């Protein structure tokens, strides 16, 4: 299995802490407008062709999403936090603040970057408690990413989320094109990102790509306060104590995906030929389940597991405004997306990995 890519998990509600606590006072220094990027009104052509191995910059996390595919020397990981020591052994890591336009631009130029994978964000639960920070990181930071990518002819990937939909959106399933009126600053910023990216594509020729992630589940992720966190925390609690207290109602159905499916979808989408993409923003889907469904599947392997409910009204309100399932036929048609993990496979894989990790931790 591929190594965990923590950056992806941020956009699934599992890792809401952004990589930008002190960013409000960051220097931005924007010196160019999109109109100055090219006299023709189109993006500059990158020096990398489709047949070249891309040089990839990943913002906002210790992500290994493309290390294996393109080689560790062709992928630069960046954040404003000091990463675990193993990150330094897996290839280049540099400090990068997405609100510092000049620094970000220097990184792109000095390292001949051709792809920019932008994961830095403040998520739903944390964003509601710090709206000014969420606006700075999720909106101003995005503008810097789009402007620099346009100026230097990059292929840019920005993840979106089920949080980009709202209570007036169809929920089961939620189509790609429908009313989007999210009730969180995170969701609002993601709708903004989708529209701005598509505008830059049509206006300046930017190769913008965006996937709406469901809740992403990984054994290597520690929950951090997101709305879909219960689907990760329940596995850790089941192994450690045999009891889990869920903060969503037992019948709350949400779309979910195992991390390996999410990573493979992202990489396949990044590598898809531009002429195959009818849209620039796609839904991807794997499975949908409720806390009750997940509990029943886990109890087949852990009969002693006990789950109780203590509903958090804030998270429940967010979950009630989100899709129950995503309609993703366009992704399956246009670039061949196909999930591999269903609920039984997810439970088996998660429990196997967490039990193994727990035993190793006890030994050490």
Short mmCIF file of C-alpha atoms in Angstrom, two decimals:
data_model
loop_
_atom_site.label_atom_id
_atom_site.label_comp_id
_atom_site.label_asym_id
_atom_site.label_seq_id
_atom_site.Cartn_x
_atom_site.Cartn_y
_atom_site.Cartn_z
CA UNK A 1 0.00 0.00 0.00
CA UNK A 2 1.18 3.53 -0.65
CA UNK A 3 2.44 5.62 2.26
CA UNK A 4 -0.05 7.89 3.95
CA UNK A 5 -0.50 11.23 2.31
CA UNK A 6 -1.59 13.50 5.15
CA UNK A 7 -2.30 16.43 2.88
CA UNK A 8 -5.14 14.62 1.14
CA UNK A 9 -6.78 13.93 4.49
CA UNK A 10 -7.09 17.62 5.27
CA UNK A 11 -9.74 17.99 2.63
CA UNK A 12 -11.74 15.05 3.86
CA UNK A 13 -12.57 16.50 7.25
CA UNK A 14 -10.01 14.31 8.99
CA UNK A 15 -7.16 16.78 9.28
CA UNK A 16 -8.62 20.25 9.76
CA UNK A 17 -5.57 21.96 11.22
CA UNK A 18 -4.10 24.13 8.52
CA UNK A 19 -0.40 24.56 7.95
CA UNK A 20 -0.62 28.25 8.53
CA UNK A 21 -1.19 29.36 12.14
CA UNK A 22 0.83 32.62 11.81
CA UNK A 23 -0.16 33.37 8.23
CA UNK A 24 -2.43 36.34 8.85
CA UNK A 25 0.59 38.66 8.96
CA UNK A 26 2.42 37.01 6.08
CA UNK A 27 3.85 39.11 3.27
CA UNK A 28 2.07 38.63 -0.03
CA UNK A 29 3.78 41.09 -2.36
CA UNK A 30 1.57 40.41 -5.39
CA UNK A 31 3.23 42.27 -8.23
CA UNK A 32 1.47 40.93 -11.31
CA UNK A 33 -2.10 40.79 -12.46
CA UNK A 34 -3.41 37.91 -14.59
CA UNK A 35 -3.70 40.31 -17.53
CA UNK A 36 0.10 40.78 -17.48
CA UNK A 37 0.87 37.07 -17.71
CA UNK A 38 0.82 36.93 -21.50
CA UNK A 39 0.11 39.44 -24.18
CA UNK A 40 -2.25 36.98 -25.82
CA UNK A 41 -4.30 36.62 -22.65
CA UNK A 42 -3.28 32.97 -22.36
CA UNK A 43 -0.91 31.28 -19.93
CA UNK A 44 2.76 30.92 -20.77
CA UNK A 45 3.66 27.46 -22.04
CA UNK A 46 5.54 25.40 -19.50
CA UNK A 47 9.01 24.13 -20.37
CA UNK A 48 7.82 20.61 -19.53
CA UNK A 49 5.94 18.61 -22.16
CA UNK A 50 3.43 15.87 -21.46
CA UNK A 51 6.14 13.27 -22.03
CA UNK A 52 8.56 14.79 -19.51
CA UNK A 53 8.62 13.73 -15.87
CA UNK A 54 6.95 16.67 -14.09
CA UNK A 55 8.62 18.58 -11.28
CA UNK A 56 5.93 18.76 -8.61
CA UNK A 57 5.47 21.17 -5.70
CA UNK A 58 2.99 20.09 -3.01
CA UNK A 59 1.80 22.78 -0.60
CA UNK A 60 0.40 22.42 2.87
CA UNK A 61 1.43 19.04 4.16
CA UNK A 62 3.76 16.10 4.26
CA UNK A 63 2.28 14.41 1.22
CA UNK A 64 3.83 11.48 -0.62
CA UNK A 65 1.15 11.30 -3.26
CA UNK A 66 3.44 11.30 -6.30
CA UNK A 67 6.81 10.31 -4.83
CA UNK A 68 6.51 6.73 -5.97
CA UNK A 69 5.29 7.65 -9.44
CA UNK A 70 7.80 10.36 -10.36
CA UNK A 71 10.72 9.75 -8.02
CA UNK A 72 11.53 11.55 -4.80
CA UNK A 73 13.87 14.07 -6.45
CA UNK A 74 11.05 15.29 -8.69
CA UNK A 75 8.61 16.01 -5.85
CA UNK A 76 9.12 18.87 -3.41
CA UNK A 77 7.05 18.81 -0.23
CA UNK A 78 6.39 22.11 1.52
CA UNK A 79 4.76 23.48 4.65
CA UNK A 80 5.37 26.07 7.35
CA UNK A 81 5.73 23.38 10.02
CA UNK A 82 8.73 21.20 10.70
CA UNK A 83 7.89 17.73 9.36
CA UNK A 84 8.66 14.31 10.89
CA UNK A 85 12.23 13.19 10.30
CA UNK A 86 11.22 10.52 7.78
CA UNK A 87 9.93 13.26 5.46
CA UNK A 88 13.48 14.55 5.00
CA UNK A 89 14.61 11.07 3.96
CA UNK A 90 11.94 10.81 1.26
CA UNK A 91 13.05 13.74 -0.86
CA UNK A 92 13.27 17.54 -0.81
CA UNK A 93 11.31 19.47 1.81
CA UNK A 94 11.22 23.26 1.94
CA UNK A 95 9.52 25.97 3.95
CA UNK A 96 6.74 27.61 1.96
CA UNK A 97 4.05 30.04 3.07
CA UNK A 98 1.24 30.26 0.51
CA UNK A 99 0.47 33.83 1.59
CA UNK A 100 4.03 34.92 0.78
CA UNK A 101 3.66 35.45 -2.95
CA UNK A 102 7.30 36.36 -3.57
CA UNK A 103 8.65 33.29 -1.77
CA UNK A 104 6.23 30.96 -3.53
CA UNK A 105 7.15 32.45 -6.89
CA UNK A 106 10.88 31.99 -6.18
CA UNK A 107 10.31 28.32 -5.32
CA UNK A 108 8.48 27.73 -8.60
CA UNK A 109 11.15 29.46 -10.67
CA UNK A 110 14.24 28.14 -8.88
CA UNK A 111 13.04 24.53 -8.96
CA UNK A 112 11.56 24.51 -12.49
CA UNK A 113 8.17 23.46 -11.11
CA UNK A 114 5.67 22.23 -13.72
CA UNK A 115 2.87 20.84 -11.49
CA UNK A 116 1.53 22.48 -8.33
CA UNK A 117 -0.61 20.37 -5.98
CA UNK A 118 -2.26 22.71 -3.49
CA UNK A 119 -3.48 21.13 -0.23
CA UNK A 120 -2.99 23.95 2.26
CA UNK A 121 -6.37 24.83 3.81
CA UNK A 122 -8.41 25.44 6.95
CA UNK A 123 -11.27 22.93 7.18
CA UNK A 124 -14.91 23.04 8.23
CA UNK A 125 -14.88 22.77 12.04
CA UNK A 126 -11.76 24.87 12.58
CA UNK A 127 -12.81 27.39 9.93
CA UNK A 128 -16.06 28.12 11.77
CA UNK A 129 -14.09 28.99 14.89
CA UNK A 130 -11.61 31.22 13.01
CA UNK A 131 -13.25 32.70 9.93
CA UNK A 132 -10.60 35.40 9.30
CA UNK A 133 -7.85 32.77 9.16
CA UNK A 134 -9.94 30.56 6.87
CA UNK A 135 -10.52 33.48 4.49
CA UNK A 136 -6.82 34.33 4.39
CA UNK A 137 -5.59 30.79 3.82
CA UNK A 138 -8.40 29.40 1.67
CA UNK A 139 -9.10 32.42 -0.51
CA UNK A 140 -6.07 34.74 -0.54
CA UNK A 141 -3.74 31.74 -0.63
CA UNK A 142 -5.68 30.27 -3.54
CA UNK A 143 -5.38 33.53 -5.50
CA UNK A 144 -1.60 33.40 -5.10
CA UNK A 145 -1.55 29.81 -6.32
CA UNK A 146 -3.68 30.57 -9.37
CA UNK A 147 -1.73 33.70 -10.34
CA UNK A 148 1.67 32.02 -10.04
CA UNK A 149 0.47 28.91 -11.86
CA UNK A 150 -0.91 31.02 -14.68
CA UNK A 151 2.20 33.15 -14.92
CA UNK A 152 4.47 30.10 -15.21
CA UNK A 153 2.22 27.75 -17.20
CA UNK A 154 1.81 25.15 -14.45
CA UNK A 155 -0.68 22.32 -14.17
CA UNK A 156 -2.42 23.02 -10.87
CA UNK A 157 -4.53 20.69 -8.74
CA UNK A 158 -6.78 22.08 -6.00
CA UNK A 159 -8.97 19.63 -4.06
CA UNK A 160 -12.56 20.45 -3.28
CA UNK A 161 -14.96 18.66 -0.97
CA UNK A 162 -18.48 17.49 -0.24
CA UNK A 163 -18.55 20.65 1.90
CA UNK A 164 -18.87 22.69 -1.31
CA UNK A 165 -22.54 21.66 -1.38
CA UNK A 166 -25.24 22.87 0.98
CA UNK A 167 -28.71 22.07 2.32
CA UNK A 168 -30.38 23.20 -0.93
CA UNK A 169 -28.26 20.81 -3.04
CA UNK A 170 -29.69 17.42 -4.03
CA UNK A 171 -28.24 14.97 -1.51
CA UNK A 172 -28.71 11.41 -2.74
CA UNK A 173 -26.90 11.45 -5.04
CA UNK A 174 -25.45 14.93 -5.47
CA UNK A 175 -24.73 15.68 -9.14
CA UNK A 176 -21.71 17.64 -10.32
CA UNK A 177 -23.78 20.55 -11.55
CA UNK A 178 -26.42 21.72 -9.11
CA UNK A 179 -27.17 24.48 -6.62
CA UNK A 180 -24.21 25.04 -4.27
CA UNK A 181 -24.98 27.11 -1.19
CA UNK A 182 -22.66 25.82 1.57
CA UNK A 183 -23.12 26.96 5.17
CA UNK A 184 -19.43 26.89 6.24
CA UNK A 185 -16.60 29.25 5.31
CA UNK A 186 -14.64 26.17 4.19
CA UNK A 187 -17.40 25.20 1.78
CA UNK A 188 -17.81 28.76 0.53
CA UNK A 189 -14.06 29.00 -0.11
CA UNK A 190 -14.11 25.74 -2.06
CA UNK A 191 -16.96 26.89 -4.31
CA UNK A 192 -14.89 30.02 -4.85
CA UNK A 193 -11.85 27.88 -5.72
CA UNK A 194 -13.81 25.80 -8.22
CA UNK A 195 -15.20 28.85 -9.99
CA UNK A 196 -11.95 30.82 -9.96
CA UNK A 197 -10.01 27.83 -11.29
CA UNK A 198 -12.48 27.26 -14.10
CA UNK A 199 -12.46 31.00 -14.91
CA UNK A 200 -8.65 31.01 -15.11
CA UNK A 201 -8.81 27.96 -17.37
CA UNK A 202 -11.24 29.59 -19.80
CA UNK A 203 -9.78 33.10 -19.59
CA UNK A 204 -6.02 32.41 -19.43
CA UNK A 205 -5.65 28.77 -20.48
CA UNK A 206 -4.58 27.57 -17.02
CA UNK A 207 -4.52 23.76 -16.74
CA UNK A 208 -6.64 23.75 -13.58
CA UNK A 209 -7.91 20.44 -12.14
CA UNK A 210 -10.15 19.85 -9.14
CA UNK A 211 -11.73 16.81 -7.47
CA UNK A 212 -14.48 16.93 -4.88
CA UNK A 213 -13.31 14.52 -2.19
CA UNK A 214 -15.71 12.58 0.03
CA UNK A 215 -14.64 11.76 3.59
CA UNK A 216 -11.20 10.12 3.38
CA UNK A 217 -10.28 7.32 5.80
CA UNK A 218 -6.76 6.18 6.66
CA UNK A 219 -5.25 4.04 9.40
CA UNK A 220 -2.26 6.36 9.65
CA UNK A 221 -4.32 9.48 10.26
CA UNK A 222 -5.00 10.83 13.72
CA UNK A 223 -8.37 12.59 13.85
CA UNK A 224 -8.18 16.33 14.29
CA UNK A 225 -11.73 17.62 14.72
CA UNK A 226 -13.32 17.28 11.28
CA UNK A 227 -16.96 16.40 10.65
CA UNK A 228 -16.19 12.96 9.20
CA UNK A 229 -13.59 12.16 11.88
CA UNK A 230 -15.78 9.60 13.59
CA UNK A 231 -15.10 7.15 10.75
CA UNK A 232 -11.38 7.22 11.63
CA UNK A 233 -11.60 7.56 15.41
CA UNK A 234 -13.94 4.57 15.78
CA UNK A 235 -11.22 2.21 14.57
CA UNK A 236 -8.60 3.54 16.99
CA UNK A 237 -11.06 3.44 19.90
CA UNK A 238 -12.24 -0.05 18.99
CA UNK A 239 -8.70 -1.43 19.15
CA UNK A 240 -7.65 0.50 22.28
CA UNK A 241 -10.76 0.37 24.47
CA UNK A 242 -13.56 -1.50 22.70
CA UNK A 243 -15.84 1.53 23.12
CA UNK A 244 -16.54 4.56 20.94
CA UNK A 245 -18.70 7.63 21.55
CA UNK A 246 -19.93 9.02 18.22
CA UNK A 247 -20.70 12.73 17.81
CA UNK A 248 -23.06 12.22 14.85
CA UNK A 249 -26.47 10.54 14.82
CA UNK A 250 -26.45 6.83 14.04
CA UNK A 251 -28.39 7.38 10.78
CA UNK A 252 -26.12 10.12 9.35
CA UNK A 253 -25.18 8.90 5.87
CA UNK A 254 -22.12 10.47 4.25
CA UNK A 255 -19.91 9.56 1.27
CA UNK A 256 -16.55 8.05 2.26
CA UNK A 257 -13.45 6.71 0.53
CA UNK A 258 -10.38 4.74 1.58
CA UNK A 259 -7.13 6.70 1.25
CA UNK A 260 -5.60 4.46 -1.43
CA UNK A 261 -8.58 4.96 -3.73
CA UNK A 262 -8.38 8.72 -3.17
CA UNK A 263 -4.66 8.87 -3.93
CA UNK A 264 -4.99 6.77 -7.04
CA UNK A 265 -7.89 8.91 -8.28
CA UNK A 266 -5.86 12.07 -7.74
CA UNK A 267 -2.82 10.77 -9.57
CA UNK A 268 -4.86 9.36 -12.46
CA UNK A 269 -6.68 12.68 -12.78
CA UNK A 270 -3.42 14.63 -12.73
CA UNK A 271 -1.99 12.44 -15.48
CA UNK A 272 -5.13 12.43 -17.64
CA UNK A 273 -4.65 14.13 -21.06
CA UNK A 274 -6.21 17.58 -21.04
CA UNK A 275 -8.29 16.84 -24.14
CA UNK A 276 -10.08 14.03 -22.26
CA UNK A 277 -11.40 16.38 -19.59
CA UNK A 278 -14.87 17.65 -20.42
CA UNK A 279 -14.98 19.40 -17.05
CA UNK A 280 -12.34 20.87 -14.75
CA UNK A 281 -14.09 19.88 -11.52
CA UNK A 282 -15.27 16.31 -10.92
CA UNK A 283 -17.06 14.38 -8.18
CA UNK A 284 -15.47 11.08 -7.13
CA UNK A 285 -17.32 8.47 -5.09
CA UNK A 286 -16.64 5.09 -3.52
CA UNK A 287 -19.15 4.22 -0.79
CA UNK A 288 -21.70 5.78 1.55
CA UNK A 289 -22.50 4.59 5.06
CA UNK A 290 -23.86 5.68 8.44
CA UNK A 291 -22.21 5.25 11.86
CA UNK A 292 -24.65 2.38 12.42
CA UNK A 293 -23.61 0.69 9.15
CA UNK A 294 -19.94 1.03 10.03
CA UNK A 295 -20.50 -0.29 13.55
CA UNK A 296 -22.32 -3.36 12.29
CA UNK A 297 -19.56 -4.16 9.81
CA UNK A 298 -16.86 -3.74 12.48
CA UNK A 299 -18.76 -5.92 14.96
CA UNK A 300 -18.45 -8.83 12.54
CA UNK A 301 -14.74 -8.80 13.37
CA UNK A 302 -14.90 -7.19 16.84
CA UNK A 303 -18.13 -8.47 18.49
CA UNK A 304 -17.28 -6.73 21.77
CA UNK A 305 -17.29 -3.24 20.21
CA UNK A 306 -19.79 -0.93 21.93
CA UNK A 307 -20.83 2.37 20.32
CA UNK A 308 -22.78 5.11 22.10
CA UNK A 309 -23.94 8.49 20.79
CA UNK A 310 -23.40 12.03 22.09
CA UNK A 311 -24.38 14.25 19.18
CA UNK A 312 -22.43 17.46 18.59
CA UNK A 313 -25.04 19.91 17.21
CA UNK A 314 -22.47 21.92 15.23
CA UNK A 315 -21.00 18.92 13.44
CA UNK A 316 -24.41 17.33 13.00
CA UNK A 317 -25.73 20.48 11.33
CA UNK A 318 -22.75 20.48 8.97
CA UNK A 319 -23.21 16.79 8.16
CA UNK A 320 -26.94 17.29 7.53
CA UNK A 321 -26.12 19.89 4.87
CA UNK A 322 -23.67 17.63 3.02
CA UNK A 323 -24.31 15.01 0.31
CA UNK A 324 -25.28 11.46 1.26
CA UNK A 325 -23.64 10.23 -1.97
CA UNK A 326 -21.83 11.78 -4.92
CA UNK A 327 -22.77 11.13 -8.53
CA UNK A 328 -19.47 10.53 -10.36
CA UNK A 329 -20.35 9.09 -13.77
CA UNK A 330 -18.45 11.89 -15.55
CA UNK A 331 -15.15 10.94 -13.90
CA UNK A 332 -15.72 7.29 -14.76
CA UNK A 333 -16.51 8.19 -18.35
CA UNK A 334 -13.92 10.89 -19.07
CA UNK A 335 -10.76 9.59 -17.41
CA UNK A 336 -11.61 6.07 -16.29
CA UNK A 337 -12.10 6.51 -12.54
CA UNK A 338 -13.04 3.31 -10.74
CA UNK A 339 -12.95 2.67 -6.99
CA UNK A 340 -11.59 -0.56 -5.51
CA UNK A 341 -12.58 -0.49 -1.81
CA UNK A 342 -16.10 -1.12 -0.49
CA UNK A 343 -17.16 -1.06 3.18
CA UNK A 344 -16.14 -4.64 4.11
CA UNK A 345 -12.71 -4.16 2.48
CA UNK A 346 -12.32 -0.82 4.22
CA UNK A 347 -13.07 -2.30 7.65
CA UNK A 348 -10.78 -5.29 7.14
CA UNK A 349 -7.89 -3.12 5.94
CA UNK A 350 -8.27 -0.48 8.63
CA UNK A 351 -8.47 -2.94 11.51
CA UNK A 352 -5.51 -4.96 10.22
CA UNK A 353 -3.33 -1.85 9.95
CA UNK A 354 -4.38 -0.28 13.25
CA UNK A 355 -3.96 -3.52 15.21
CA UNK A 356 -0.51 -3.97 13.66
CA UNK A 357 0.46 -0.38 14.46
CA UNK A 358 -0.86 -0.74 18.00
CA UNK A 359 1.22 -3.87 18.61
CA UNK A 360 4.34 -2.21 17.21
CA UNK A 361 3.81 0.79 19.47
CA UNK A 362 3.54 -1.48 22.50
CA UNK A 363 6.78 -3.26 21.59
CA UNK A 364 8.62 0.04 21.15
#
